[in-house]
Coordinates of N, CA and C in Angstrom, one line a residue:
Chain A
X296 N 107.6 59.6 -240.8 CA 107.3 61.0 -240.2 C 107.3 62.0 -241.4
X297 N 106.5 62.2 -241.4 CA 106.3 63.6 -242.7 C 107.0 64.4 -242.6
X298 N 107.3 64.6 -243.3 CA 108.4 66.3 -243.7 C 107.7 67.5 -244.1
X299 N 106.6 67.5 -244.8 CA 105.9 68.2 -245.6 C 104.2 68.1 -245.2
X300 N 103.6 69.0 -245.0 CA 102.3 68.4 -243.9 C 101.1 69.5 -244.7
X301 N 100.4 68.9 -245.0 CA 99.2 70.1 -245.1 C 97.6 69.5 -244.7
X302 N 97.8 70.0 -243.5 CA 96.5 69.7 -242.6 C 95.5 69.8 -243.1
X303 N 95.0 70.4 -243.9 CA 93.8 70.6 -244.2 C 93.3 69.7 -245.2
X304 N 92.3 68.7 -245.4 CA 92.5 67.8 -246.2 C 91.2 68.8 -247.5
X305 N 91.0 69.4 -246.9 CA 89.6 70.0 -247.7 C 89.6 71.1 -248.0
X306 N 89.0 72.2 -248.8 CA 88.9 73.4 -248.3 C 87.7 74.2 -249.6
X307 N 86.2 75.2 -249.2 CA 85.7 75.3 -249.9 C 85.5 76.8 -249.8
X308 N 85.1 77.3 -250.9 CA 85.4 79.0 -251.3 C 84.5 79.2 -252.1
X309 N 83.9 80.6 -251.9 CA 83.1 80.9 -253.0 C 83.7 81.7 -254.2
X310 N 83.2 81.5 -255.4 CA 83.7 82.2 -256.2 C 83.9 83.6 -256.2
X311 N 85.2 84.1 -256.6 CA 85.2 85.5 -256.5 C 86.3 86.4 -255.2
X312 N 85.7 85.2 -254.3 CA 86.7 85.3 -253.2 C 88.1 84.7 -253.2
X313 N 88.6 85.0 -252.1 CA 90.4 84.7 -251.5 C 90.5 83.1 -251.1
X314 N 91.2 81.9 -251.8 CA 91.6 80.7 -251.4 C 92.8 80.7 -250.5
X315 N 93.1 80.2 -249.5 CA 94.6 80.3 -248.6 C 94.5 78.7 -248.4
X316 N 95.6 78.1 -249.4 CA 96.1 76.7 -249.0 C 97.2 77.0 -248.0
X317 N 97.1 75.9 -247.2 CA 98.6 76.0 -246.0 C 99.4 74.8 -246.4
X318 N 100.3 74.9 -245.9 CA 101.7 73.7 -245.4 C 102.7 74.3 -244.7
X319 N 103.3 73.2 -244.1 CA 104.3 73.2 -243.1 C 104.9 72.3 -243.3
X320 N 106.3 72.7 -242.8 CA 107.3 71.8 -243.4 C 108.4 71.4 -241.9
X321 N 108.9 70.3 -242.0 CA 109.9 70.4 -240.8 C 111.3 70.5 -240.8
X322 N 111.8 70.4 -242.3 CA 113.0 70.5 -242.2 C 113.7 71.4 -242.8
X323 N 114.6 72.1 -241.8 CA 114.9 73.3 -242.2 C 116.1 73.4 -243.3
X324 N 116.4 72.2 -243.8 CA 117.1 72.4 -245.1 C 116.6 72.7 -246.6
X325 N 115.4 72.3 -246.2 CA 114.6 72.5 -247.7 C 114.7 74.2 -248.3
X326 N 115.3 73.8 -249.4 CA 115.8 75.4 -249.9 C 114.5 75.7 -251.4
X327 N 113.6 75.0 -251.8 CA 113.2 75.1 -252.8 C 111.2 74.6 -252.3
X328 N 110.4 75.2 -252.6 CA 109.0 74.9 -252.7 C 108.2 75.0 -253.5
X329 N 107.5 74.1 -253.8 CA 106.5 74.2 -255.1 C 105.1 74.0 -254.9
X330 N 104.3 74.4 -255.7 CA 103.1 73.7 -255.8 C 102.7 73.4 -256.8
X331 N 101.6 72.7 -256.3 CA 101.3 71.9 -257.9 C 99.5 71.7 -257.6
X332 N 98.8 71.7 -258.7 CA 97.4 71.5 -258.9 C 97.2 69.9 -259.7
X333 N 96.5 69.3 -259.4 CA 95.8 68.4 -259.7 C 94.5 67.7 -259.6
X334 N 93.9 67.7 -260.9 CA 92.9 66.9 -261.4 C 92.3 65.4 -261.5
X335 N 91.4 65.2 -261.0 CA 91.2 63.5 -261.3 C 91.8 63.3 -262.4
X336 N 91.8 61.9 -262.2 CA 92.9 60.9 -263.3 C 93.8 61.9 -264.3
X337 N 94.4 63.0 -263.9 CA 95.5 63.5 -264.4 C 96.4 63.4 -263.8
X338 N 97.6 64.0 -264.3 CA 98.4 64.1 -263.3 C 98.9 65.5 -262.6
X339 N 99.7 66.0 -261.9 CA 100.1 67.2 -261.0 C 100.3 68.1 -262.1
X340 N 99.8 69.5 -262.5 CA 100.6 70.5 -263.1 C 101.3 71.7 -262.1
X341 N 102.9 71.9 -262.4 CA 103.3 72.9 -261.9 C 102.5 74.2 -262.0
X342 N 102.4 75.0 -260.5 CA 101.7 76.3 -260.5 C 102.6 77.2 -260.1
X343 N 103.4 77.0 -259.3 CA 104.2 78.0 -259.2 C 105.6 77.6 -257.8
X344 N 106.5 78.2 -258.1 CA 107.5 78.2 -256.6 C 108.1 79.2 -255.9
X345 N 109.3 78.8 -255.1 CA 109.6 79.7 -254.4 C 110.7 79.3 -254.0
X346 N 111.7 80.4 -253.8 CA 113.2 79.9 -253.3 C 113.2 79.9 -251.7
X347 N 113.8 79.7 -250.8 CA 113.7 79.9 -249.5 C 114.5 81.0 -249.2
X348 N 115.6 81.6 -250.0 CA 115.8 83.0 -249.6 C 114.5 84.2 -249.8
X349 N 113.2 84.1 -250.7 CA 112.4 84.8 -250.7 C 111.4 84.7 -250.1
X350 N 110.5 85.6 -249.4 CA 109.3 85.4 -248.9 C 108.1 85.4 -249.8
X351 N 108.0 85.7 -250.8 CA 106.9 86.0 -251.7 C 107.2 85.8 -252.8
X352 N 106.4 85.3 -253.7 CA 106.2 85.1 -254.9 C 104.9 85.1 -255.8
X353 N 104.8 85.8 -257.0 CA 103.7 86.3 -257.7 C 103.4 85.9 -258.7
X354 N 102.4 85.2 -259.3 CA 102.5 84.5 -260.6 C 101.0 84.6 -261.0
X355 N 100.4 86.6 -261.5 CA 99.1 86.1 -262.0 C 97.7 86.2 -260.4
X356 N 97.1 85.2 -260.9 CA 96.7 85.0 -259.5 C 96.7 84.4 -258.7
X357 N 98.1 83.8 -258.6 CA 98.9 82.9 -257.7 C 99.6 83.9 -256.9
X358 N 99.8 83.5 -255.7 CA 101.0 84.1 -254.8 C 101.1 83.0 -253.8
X359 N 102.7 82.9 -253.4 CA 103.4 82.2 -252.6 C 104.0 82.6 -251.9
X360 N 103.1 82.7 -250.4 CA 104.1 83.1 -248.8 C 105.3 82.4 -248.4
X361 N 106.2 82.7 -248.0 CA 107.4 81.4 -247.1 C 107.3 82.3 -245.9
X362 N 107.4 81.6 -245.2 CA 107.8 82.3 -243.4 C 108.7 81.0 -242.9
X363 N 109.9 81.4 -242.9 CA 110.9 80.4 -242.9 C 111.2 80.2 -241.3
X364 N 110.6 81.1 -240.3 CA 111.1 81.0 -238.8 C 109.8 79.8 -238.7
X365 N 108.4 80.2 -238.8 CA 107.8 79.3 -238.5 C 107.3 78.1 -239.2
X366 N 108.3 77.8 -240.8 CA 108.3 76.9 -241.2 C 107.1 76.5 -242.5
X367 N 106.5 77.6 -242.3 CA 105.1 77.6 -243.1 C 104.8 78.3 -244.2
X368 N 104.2 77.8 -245.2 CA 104.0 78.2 -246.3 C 102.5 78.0 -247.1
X369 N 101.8 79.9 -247.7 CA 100.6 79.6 -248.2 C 100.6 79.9 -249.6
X370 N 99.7 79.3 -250.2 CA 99.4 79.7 -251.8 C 98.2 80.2 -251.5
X371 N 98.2 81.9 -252.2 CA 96.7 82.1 -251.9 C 96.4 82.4 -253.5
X372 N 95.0 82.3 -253.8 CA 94.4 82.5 -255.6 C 93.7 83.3 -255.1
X373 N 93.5 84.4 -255.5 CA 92.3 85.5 -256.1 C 92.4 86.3 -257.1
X374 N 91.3 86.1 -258.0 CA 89.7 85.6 -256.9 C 90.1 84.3 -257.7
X375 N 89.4 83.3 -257.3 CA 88.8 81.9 -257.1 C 88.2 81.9 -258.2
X376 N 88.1 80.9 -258.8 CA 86.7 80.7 -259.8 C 87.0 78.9 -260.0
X377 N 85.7 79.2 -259.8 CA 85.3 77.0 -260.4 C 86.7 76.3 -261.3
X378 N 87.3 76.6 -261.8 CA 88.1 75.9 -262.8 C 88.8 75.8 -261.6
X379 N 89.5 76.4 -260.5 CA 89.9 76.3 -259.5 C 90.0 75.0 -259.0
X380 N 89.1 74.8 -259.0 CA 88.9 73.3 -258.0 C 89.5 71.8 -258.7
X381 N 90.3 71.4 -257.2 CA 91.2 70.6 -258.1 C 91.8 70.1 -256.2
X382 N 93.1 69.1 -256.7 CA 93.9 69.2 -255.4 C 95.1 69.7 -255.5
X383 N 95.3 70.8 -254.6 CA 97.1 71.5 -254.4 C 97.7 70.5 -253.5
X384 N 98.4 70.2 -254.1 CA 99.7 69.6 -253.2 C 101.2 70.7 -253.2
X385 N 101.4 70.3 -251.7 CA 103.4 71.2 -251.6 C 104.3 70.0 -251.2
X386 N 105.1 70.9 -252.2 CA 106.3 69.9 -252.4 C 107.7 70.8 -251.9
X387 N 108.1 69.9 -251.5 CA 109.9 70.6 -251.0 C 111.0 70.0 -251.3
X388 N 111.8 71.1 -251.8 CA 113.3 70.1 -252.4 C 114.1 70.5 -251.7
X389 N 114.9 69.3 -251.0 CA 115.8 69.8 -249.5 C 117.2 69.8 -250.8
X390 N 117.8 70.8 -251.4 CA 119.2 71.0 -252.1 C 118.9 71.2 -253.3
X391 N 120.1 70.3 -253.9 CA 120.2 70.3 -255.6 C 121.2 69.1 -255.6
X392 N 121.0 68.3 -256.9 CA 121.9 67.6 -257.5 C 121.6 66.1 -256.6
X393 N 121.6 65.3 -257.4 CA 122.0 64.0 -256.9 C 120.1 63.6 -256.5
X394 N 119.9 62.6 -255.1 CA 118.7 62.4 -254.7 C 118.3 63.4 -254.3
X395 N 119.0 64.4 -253.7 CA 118.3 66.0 -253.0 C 117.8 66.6 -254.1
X396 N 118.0 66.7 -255.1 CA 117.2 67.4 -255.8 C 115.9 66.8 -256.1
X397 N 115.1 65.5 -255.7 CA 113.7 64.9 -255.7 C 113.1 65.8 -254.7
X398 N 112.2 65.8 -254.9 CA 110.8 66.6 -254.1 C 110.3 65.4 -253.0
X399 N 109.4 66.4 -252.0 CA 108.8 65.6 -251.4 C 107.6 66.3 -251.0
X400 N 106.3 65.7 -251.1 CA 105.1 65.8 -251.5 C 104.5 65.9 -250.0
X401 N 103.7 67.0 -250.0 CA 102.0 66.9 -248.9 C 101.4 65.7 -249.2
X402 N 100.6 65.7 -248.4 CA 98.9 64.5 -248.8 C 97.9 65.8 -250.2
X403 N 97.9 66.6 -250.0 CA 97.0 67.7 -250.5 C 96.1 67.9 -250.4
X404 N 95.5 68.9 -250.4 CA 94.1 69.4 -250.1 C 93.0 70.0 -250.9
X405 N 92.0 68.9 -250.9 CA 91.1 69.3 -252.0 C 90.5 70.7 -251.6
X406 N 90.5 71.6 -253.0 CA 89.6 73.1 -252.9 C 88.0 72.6 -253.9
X407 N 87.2 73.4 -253.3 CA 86.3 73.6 -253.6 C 85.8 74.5 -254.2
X408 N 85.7 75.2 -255.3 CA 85.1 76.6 -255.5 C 83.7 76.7 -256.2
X409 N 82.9 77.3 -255.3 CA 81.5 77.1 -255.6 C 81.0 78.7 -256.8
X410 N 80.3 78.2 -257.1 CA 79.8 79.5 -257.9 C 78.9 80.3 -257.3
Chain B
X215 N 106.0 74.4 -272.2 CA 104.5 73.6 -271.5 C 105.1 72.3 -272.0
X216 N 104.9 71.1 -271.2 CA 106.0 70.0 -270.9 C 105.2 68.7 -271.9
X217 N 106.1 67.9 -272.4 CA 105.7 66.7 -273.3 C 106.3 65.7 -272.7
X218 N 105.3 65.0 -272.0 CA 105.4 63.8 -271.2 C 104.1 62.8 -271.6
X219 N 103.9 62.0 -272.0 CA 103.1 60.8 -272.0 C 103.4 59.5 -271.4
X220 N 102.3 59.0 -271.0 CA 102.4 57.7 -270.3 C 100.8 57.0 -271.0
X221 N 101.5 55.8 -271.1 CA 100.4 54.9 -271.9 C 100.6 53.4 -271.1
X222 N 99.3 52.8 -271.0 CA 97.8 53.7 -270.8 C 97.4 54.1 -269.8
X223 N 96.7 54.9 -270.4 CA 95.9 55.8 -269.2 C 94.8 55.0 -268.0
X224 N 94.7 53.9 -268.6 CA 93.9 53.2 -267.5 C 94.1 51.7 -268.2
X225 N 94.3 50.4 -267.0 CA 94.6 49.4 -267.2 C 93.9 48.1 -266.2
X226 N 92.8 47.8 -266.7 CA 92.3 46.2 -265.0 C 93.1 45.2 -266.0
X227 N 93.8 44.3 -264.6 CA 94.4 43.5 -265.2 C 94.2 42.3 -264.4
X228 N 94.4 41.1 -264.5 CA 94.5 40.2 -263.4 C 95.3 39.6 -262.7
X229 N 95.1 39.5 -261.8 CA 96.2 38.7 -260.5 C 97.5 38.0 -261.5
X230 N 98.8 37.8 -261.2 CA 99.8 37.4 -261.6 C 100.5 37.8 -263.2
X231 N 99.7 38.9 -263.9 CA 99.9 39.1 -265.3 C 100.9 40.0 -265.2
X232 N 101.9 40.0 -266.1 CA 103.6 40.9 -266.0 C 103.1 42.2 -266.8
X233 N 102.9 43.6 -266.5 CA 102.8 44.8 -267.3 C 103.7 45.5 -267.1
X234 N 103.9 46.1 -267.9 CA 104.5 47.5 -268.4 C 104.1 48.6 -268.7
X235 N 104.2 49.4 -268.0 CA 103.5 51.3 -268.2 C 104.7 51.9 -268.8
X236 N 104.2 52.7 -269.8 CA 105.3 53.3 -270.7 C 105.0 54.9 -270.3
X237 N 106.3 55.6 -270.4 CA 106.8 57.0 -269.9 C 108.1 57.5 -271.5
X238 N 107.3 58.4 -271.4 CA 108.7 59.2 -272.7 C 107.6 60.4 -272.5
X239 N 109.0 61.3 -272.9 CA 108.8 62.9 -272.6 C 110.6 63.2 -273.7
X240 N 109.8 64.2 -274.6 CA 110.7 65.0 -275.7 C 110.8 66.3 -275.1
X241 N 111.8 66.2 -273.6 CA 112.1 67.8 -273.6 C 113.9 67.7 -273.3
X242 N 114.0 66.3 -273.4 CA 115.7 65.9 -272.8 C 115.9 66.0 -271.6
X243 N 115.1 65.8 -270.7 CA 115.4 66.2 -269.3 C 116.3 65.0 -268.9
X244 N 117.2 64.9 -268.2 CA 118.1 64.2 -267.4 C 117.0 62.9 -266.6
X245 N 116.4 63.7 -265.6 CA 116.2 63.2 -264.5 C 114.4 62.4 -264.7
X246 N 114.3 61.0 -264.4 CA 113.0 61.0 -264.5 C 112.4 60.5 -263.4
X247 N 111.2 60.2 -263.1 CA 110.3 59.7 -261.9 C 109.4 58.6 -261.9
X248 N 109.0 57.8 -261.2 CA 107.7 57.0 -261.4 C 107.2 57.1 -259.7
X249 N 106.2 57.8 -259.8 CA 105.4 58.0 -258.5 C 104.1 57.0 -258.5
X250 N 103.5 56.8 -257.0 CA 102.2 55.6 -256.8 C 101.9 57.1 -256.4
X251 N 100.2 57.1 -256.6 CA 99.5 57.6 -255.4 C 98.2 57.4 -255.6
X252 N 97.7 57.3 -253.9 CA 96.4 56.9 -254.0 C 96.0 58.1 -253.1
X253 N 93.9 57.8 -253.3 CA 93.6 58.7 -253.2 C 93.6 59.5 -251.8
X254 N 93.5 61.3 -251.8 CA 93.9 61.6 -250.2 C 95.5 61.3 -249.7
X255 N 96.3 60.8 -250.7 CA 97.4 60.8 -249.9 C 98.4 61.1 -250.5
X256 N 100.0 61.8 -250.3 CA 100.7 62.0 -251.2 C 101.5 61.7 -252.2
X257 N 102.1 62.0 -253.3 CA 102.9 61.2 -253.9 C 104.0 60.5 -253.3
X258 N 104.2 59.2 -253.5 CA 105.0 58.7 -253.0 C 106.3 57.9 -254.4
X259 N 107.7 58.3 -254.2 CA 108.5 58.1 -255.2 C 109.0 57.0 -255.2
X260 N 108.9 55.9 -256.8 CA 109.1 54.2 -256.3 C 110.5 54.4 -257.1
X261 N 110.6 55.3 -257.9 CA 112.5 54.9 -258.9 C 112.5 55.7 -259.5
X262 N 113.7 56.6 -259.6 CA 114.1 57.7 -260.2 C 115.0 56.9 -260.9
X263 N 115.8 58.4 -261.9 CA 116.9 58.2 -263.1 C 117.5 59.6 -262.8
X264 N 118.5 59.2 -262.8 CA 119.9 60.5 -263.4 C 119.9 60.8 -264.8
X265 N 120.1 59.7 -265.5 CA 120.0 59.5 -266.8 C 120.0 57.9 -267.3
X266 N 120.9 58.1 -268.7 CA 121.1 57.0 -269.4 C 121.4 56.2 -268.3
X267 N 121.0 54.9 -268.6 CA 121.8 53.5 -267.7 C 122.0 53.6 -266.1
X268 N 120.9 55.1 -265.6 CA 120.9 55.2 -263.9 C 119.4 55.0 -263.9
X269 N 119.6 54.1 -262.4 CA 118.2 53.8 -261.8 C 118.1 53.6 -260.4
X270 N 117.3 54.4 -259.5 CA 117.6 54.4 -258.1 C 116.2 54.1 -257.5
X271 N 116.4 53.3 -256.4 CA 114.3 53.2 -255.7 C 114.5 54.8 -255.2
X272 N 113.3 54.6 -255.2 CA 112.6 55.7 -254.3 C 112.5 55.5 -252.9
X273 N 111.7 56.2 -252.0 CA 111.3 56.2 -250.6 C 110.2 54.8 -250.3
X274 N 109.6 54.9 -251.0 CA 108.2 53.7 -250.9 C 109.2 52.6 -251.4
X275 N 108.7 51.1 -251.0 CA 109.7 50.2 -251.2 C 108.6 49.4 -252.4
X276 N 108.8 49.3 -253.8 CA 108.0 48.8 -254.7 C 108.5 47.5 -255.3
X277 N 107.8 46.7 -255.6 CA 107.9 45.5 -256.6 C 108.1 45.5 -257.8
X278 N 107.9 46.9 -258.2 CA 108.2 47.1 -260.0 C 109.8 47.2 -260.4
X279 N 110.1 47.7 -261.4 CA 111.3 47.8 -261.7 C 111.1 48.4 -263.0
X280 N 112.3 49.2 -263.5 CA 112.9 50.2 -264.2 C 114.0 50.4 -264.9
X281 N 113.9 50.9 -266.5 CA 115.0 50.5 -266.9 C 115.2 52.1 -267.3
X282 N 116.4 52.5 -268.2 CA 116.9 54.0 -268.7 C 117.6 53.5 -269.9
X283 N 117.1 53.1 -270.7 CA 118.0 52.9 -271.8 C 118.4 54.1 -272.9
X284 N 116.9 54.7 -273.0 CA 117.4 56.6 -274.1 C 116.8 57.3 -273.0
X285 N 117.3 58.3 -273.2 CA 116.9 59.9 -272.2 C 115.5 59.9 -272.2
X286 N 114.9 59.8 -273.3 CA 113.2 60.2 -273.4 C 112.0 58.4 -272.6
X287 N 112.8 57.6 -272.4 CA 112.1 56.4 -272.3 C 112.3 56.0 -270.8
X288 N 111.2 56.0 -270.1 CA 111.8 55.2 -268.5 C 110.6 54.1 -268.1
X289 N 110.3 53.2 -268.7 CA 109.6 52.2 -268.3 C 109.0 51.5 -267.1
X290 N 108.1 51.5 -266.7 CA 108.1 50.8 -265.2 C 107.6 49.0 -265.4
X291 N 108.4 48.1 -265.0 CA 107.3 46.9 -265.4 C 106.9 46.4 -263.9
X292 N 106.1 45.6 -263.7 CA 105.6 44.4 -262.9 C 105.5 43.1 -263.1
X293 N 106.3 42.7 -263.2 CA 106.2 40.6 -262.9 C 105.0 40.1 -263.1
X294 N 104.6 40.7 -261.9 CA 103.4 39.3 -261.7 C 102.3 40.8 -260.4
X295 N 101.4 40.8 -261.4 CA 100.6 41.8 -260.7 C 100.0 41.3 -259.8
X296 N 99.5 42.4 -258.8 CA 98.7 41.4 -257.6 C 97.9 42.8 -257.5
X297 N 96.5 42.5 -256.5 CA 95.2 43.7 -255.9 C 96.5 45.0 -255.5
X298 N 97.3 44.7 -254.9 CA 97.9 45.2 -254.0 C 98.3 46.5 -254.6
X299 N 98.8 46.4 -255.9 CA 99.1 47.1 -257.0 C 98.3 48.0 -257.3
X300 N 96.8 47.7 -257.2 CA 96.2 48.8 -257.5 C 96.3 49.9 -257.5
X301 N 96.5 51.3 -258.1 CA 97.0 52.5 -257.8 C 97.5 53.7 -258.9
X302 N 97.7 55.2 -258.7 CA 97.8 55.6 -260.1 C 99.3 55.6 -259.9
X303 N 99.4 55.7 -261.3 CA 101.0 55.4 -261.6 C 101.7 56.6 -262.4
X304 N 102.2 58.2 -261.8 CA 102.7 58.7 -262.1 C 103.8 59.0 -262.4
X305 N 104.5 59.5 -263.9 CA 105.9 59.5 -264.2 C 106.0 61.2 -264.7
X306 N 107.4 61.1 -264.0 CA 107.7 62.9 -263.7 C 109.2 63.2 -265.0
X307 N 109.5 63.7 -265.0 CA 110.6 64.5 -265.9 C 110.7 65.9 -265.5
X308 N 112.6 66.2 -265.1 CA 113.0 67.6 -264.8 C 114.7 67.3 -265.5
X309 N 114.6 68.7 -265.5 CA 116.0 69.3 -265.4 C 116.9 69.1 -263.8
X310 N 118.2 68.7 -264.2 CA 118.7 68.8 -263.2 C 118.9 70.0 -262.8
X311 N 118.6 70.2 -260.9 CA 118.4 71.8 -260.6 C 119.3 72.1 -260.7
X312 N 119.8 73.6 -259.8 CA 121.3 74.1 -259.2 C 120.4 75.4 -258.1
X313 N 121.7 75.9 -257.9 CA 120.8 76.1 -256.7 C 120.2 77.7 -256.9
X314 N 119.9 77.7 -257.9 CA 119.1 79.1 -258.5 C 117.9 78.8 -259.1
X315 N 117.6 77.3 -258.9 CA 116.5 76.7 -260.0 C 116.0 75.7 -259.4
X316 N 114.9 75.4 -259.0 CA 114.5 74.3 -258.9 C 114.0 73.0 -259.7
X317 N 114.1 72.3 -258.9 CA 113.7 71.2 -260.1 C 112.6 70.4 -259.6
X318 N 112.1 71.5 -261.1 CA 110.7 71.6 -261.7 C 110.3 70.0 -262.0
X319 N 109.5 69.0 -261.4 CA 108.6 68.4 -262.0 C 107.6 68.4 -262.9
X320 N 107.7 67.9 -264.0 CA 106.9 67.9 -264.9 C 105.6 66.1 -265.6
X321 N 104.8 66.4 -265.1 CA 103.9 64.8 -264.8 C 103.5 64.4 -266.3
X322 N 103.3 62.8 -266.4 CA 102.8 62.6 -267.3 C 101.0 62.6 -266.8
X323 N 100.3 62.3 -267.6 CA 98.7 61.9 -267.2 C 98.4 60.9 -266.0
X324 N 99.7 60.7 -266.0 CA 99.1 58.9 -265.1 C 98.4 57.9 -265.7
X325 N 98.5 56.7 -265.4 CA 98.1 55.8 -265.5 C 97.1 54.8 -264.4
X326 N 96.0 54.5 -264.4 CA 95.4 54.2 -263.4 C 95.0 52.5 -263.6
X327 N 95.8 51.8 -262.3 CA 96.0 50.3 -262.4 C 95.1 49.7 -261.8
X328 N 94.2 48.7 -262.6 CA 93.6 47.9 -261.4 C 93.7 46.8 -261.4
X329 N 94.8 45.9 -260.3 CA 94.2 44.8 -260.7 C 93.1 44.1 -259.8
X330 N 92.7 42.7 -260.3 CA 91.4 41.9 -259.8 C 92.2 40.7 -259.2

């Protein structure tokens, strides 16, 4: 059963404009959220996180929603531009120390940013 | 900005041949990773490290194995490769969190396995 869910397997945007990646999460101990971008045959780069005491987080032209009642969390980029395109994955770390401090990963969702 | 490598970056190999994917990362981080993932789906974690001389499976149940001998080195081998193996082979490095910090994953390039 998934813990960490992001429905959208796809998502395409024109340059210039507002991207909104989603996820949802089901367990309400997860105190820590991340995202991450990734490139064919690369690997994941960290983009940004967020503690679960905060709702928001700002990094540039990153921002990260939490809405902790309904469990959901978005990364939105603007504006968008082609280098954009990539797959975001979310990740959730239910604690600290020991195995709780491992993440647990979305499927992720490829963006698209068209020119 | 994180120093992790993994060699090599891409590998076809054949049915039954024993390999080794190599992981080191110069930032001292405690804790390391070796993730599968294929494509469209998520990372999935096959053995972590605490540190020196700790080695734990992950969630996905894998056939490889793992050693921790220095802080910067966490090896993944395979026996005897099979199709099944196919797959990319990502290795992570963090700091142990606390609860003001998260712990930050940091990826190597991956490694992309095929065997025939």
């Amino acid at each position: 059963d998934q813990q960490v869910k992001q429905n959208s397997p796809s998502l395409s945007v024109q340059e210039g404009r507002i991207s909104i990646l989603n996820c949802d999460y089901t367990n309400s101990m997860f105190d820590y959220f991340l995202w991450y971008k990734k490139y064919p045959a690369e690997g994941p780069t960290f983009l940004i996180s967020i503690s679960s005491i905060k709702d928001k987080n700002e990094d540039g032209r990153f921002t990260v929603f939490l809405n902790k009642s309904a469990k959901h969390l978005s990364l939105h980029i603007v504006p968008s531009q082609p280098g954009d395109s990539a797959v975001y994955f979310c990740a959730a770390r239910e604690g600290y120390g020991g195995s709780q401090g491992n993440l647990i990963f979305g499927k992720g969702t490829k963006l698209s940013v068209k020119p | 900005e994180a120093d992790i490598y993994q060699t090599p970056r891409y590998l076809v190999i054949g049915t039954g041949k024993k390999i080794t994917l190599e992981c080191s990362q110069t930032m001292g981080h405690d804790k390391m990773y070796w993730y599968q993932q294929d494509p469209g789906m998520e990372l999935h974690l096959i053995h972590y490290s605490y540190g020196v001389n700790s080695t734990e499976k992950g969630d996905l149940s894998s056939e490889s194995t793992v050693s921790r001998i220095r802080t910067e080195h966490f090896p993944l081998t395979l026996e005897s490769a099979r199709p099944s193996h196919t797959s990319q082979y990502l290795c992570a490095s963090s700091d142990t969190g606390t609860v003001t910090s998260s712990d930050t994953q940091y990826f190597g390039p991956g490694t992309r396995l095929t065997v025939l």
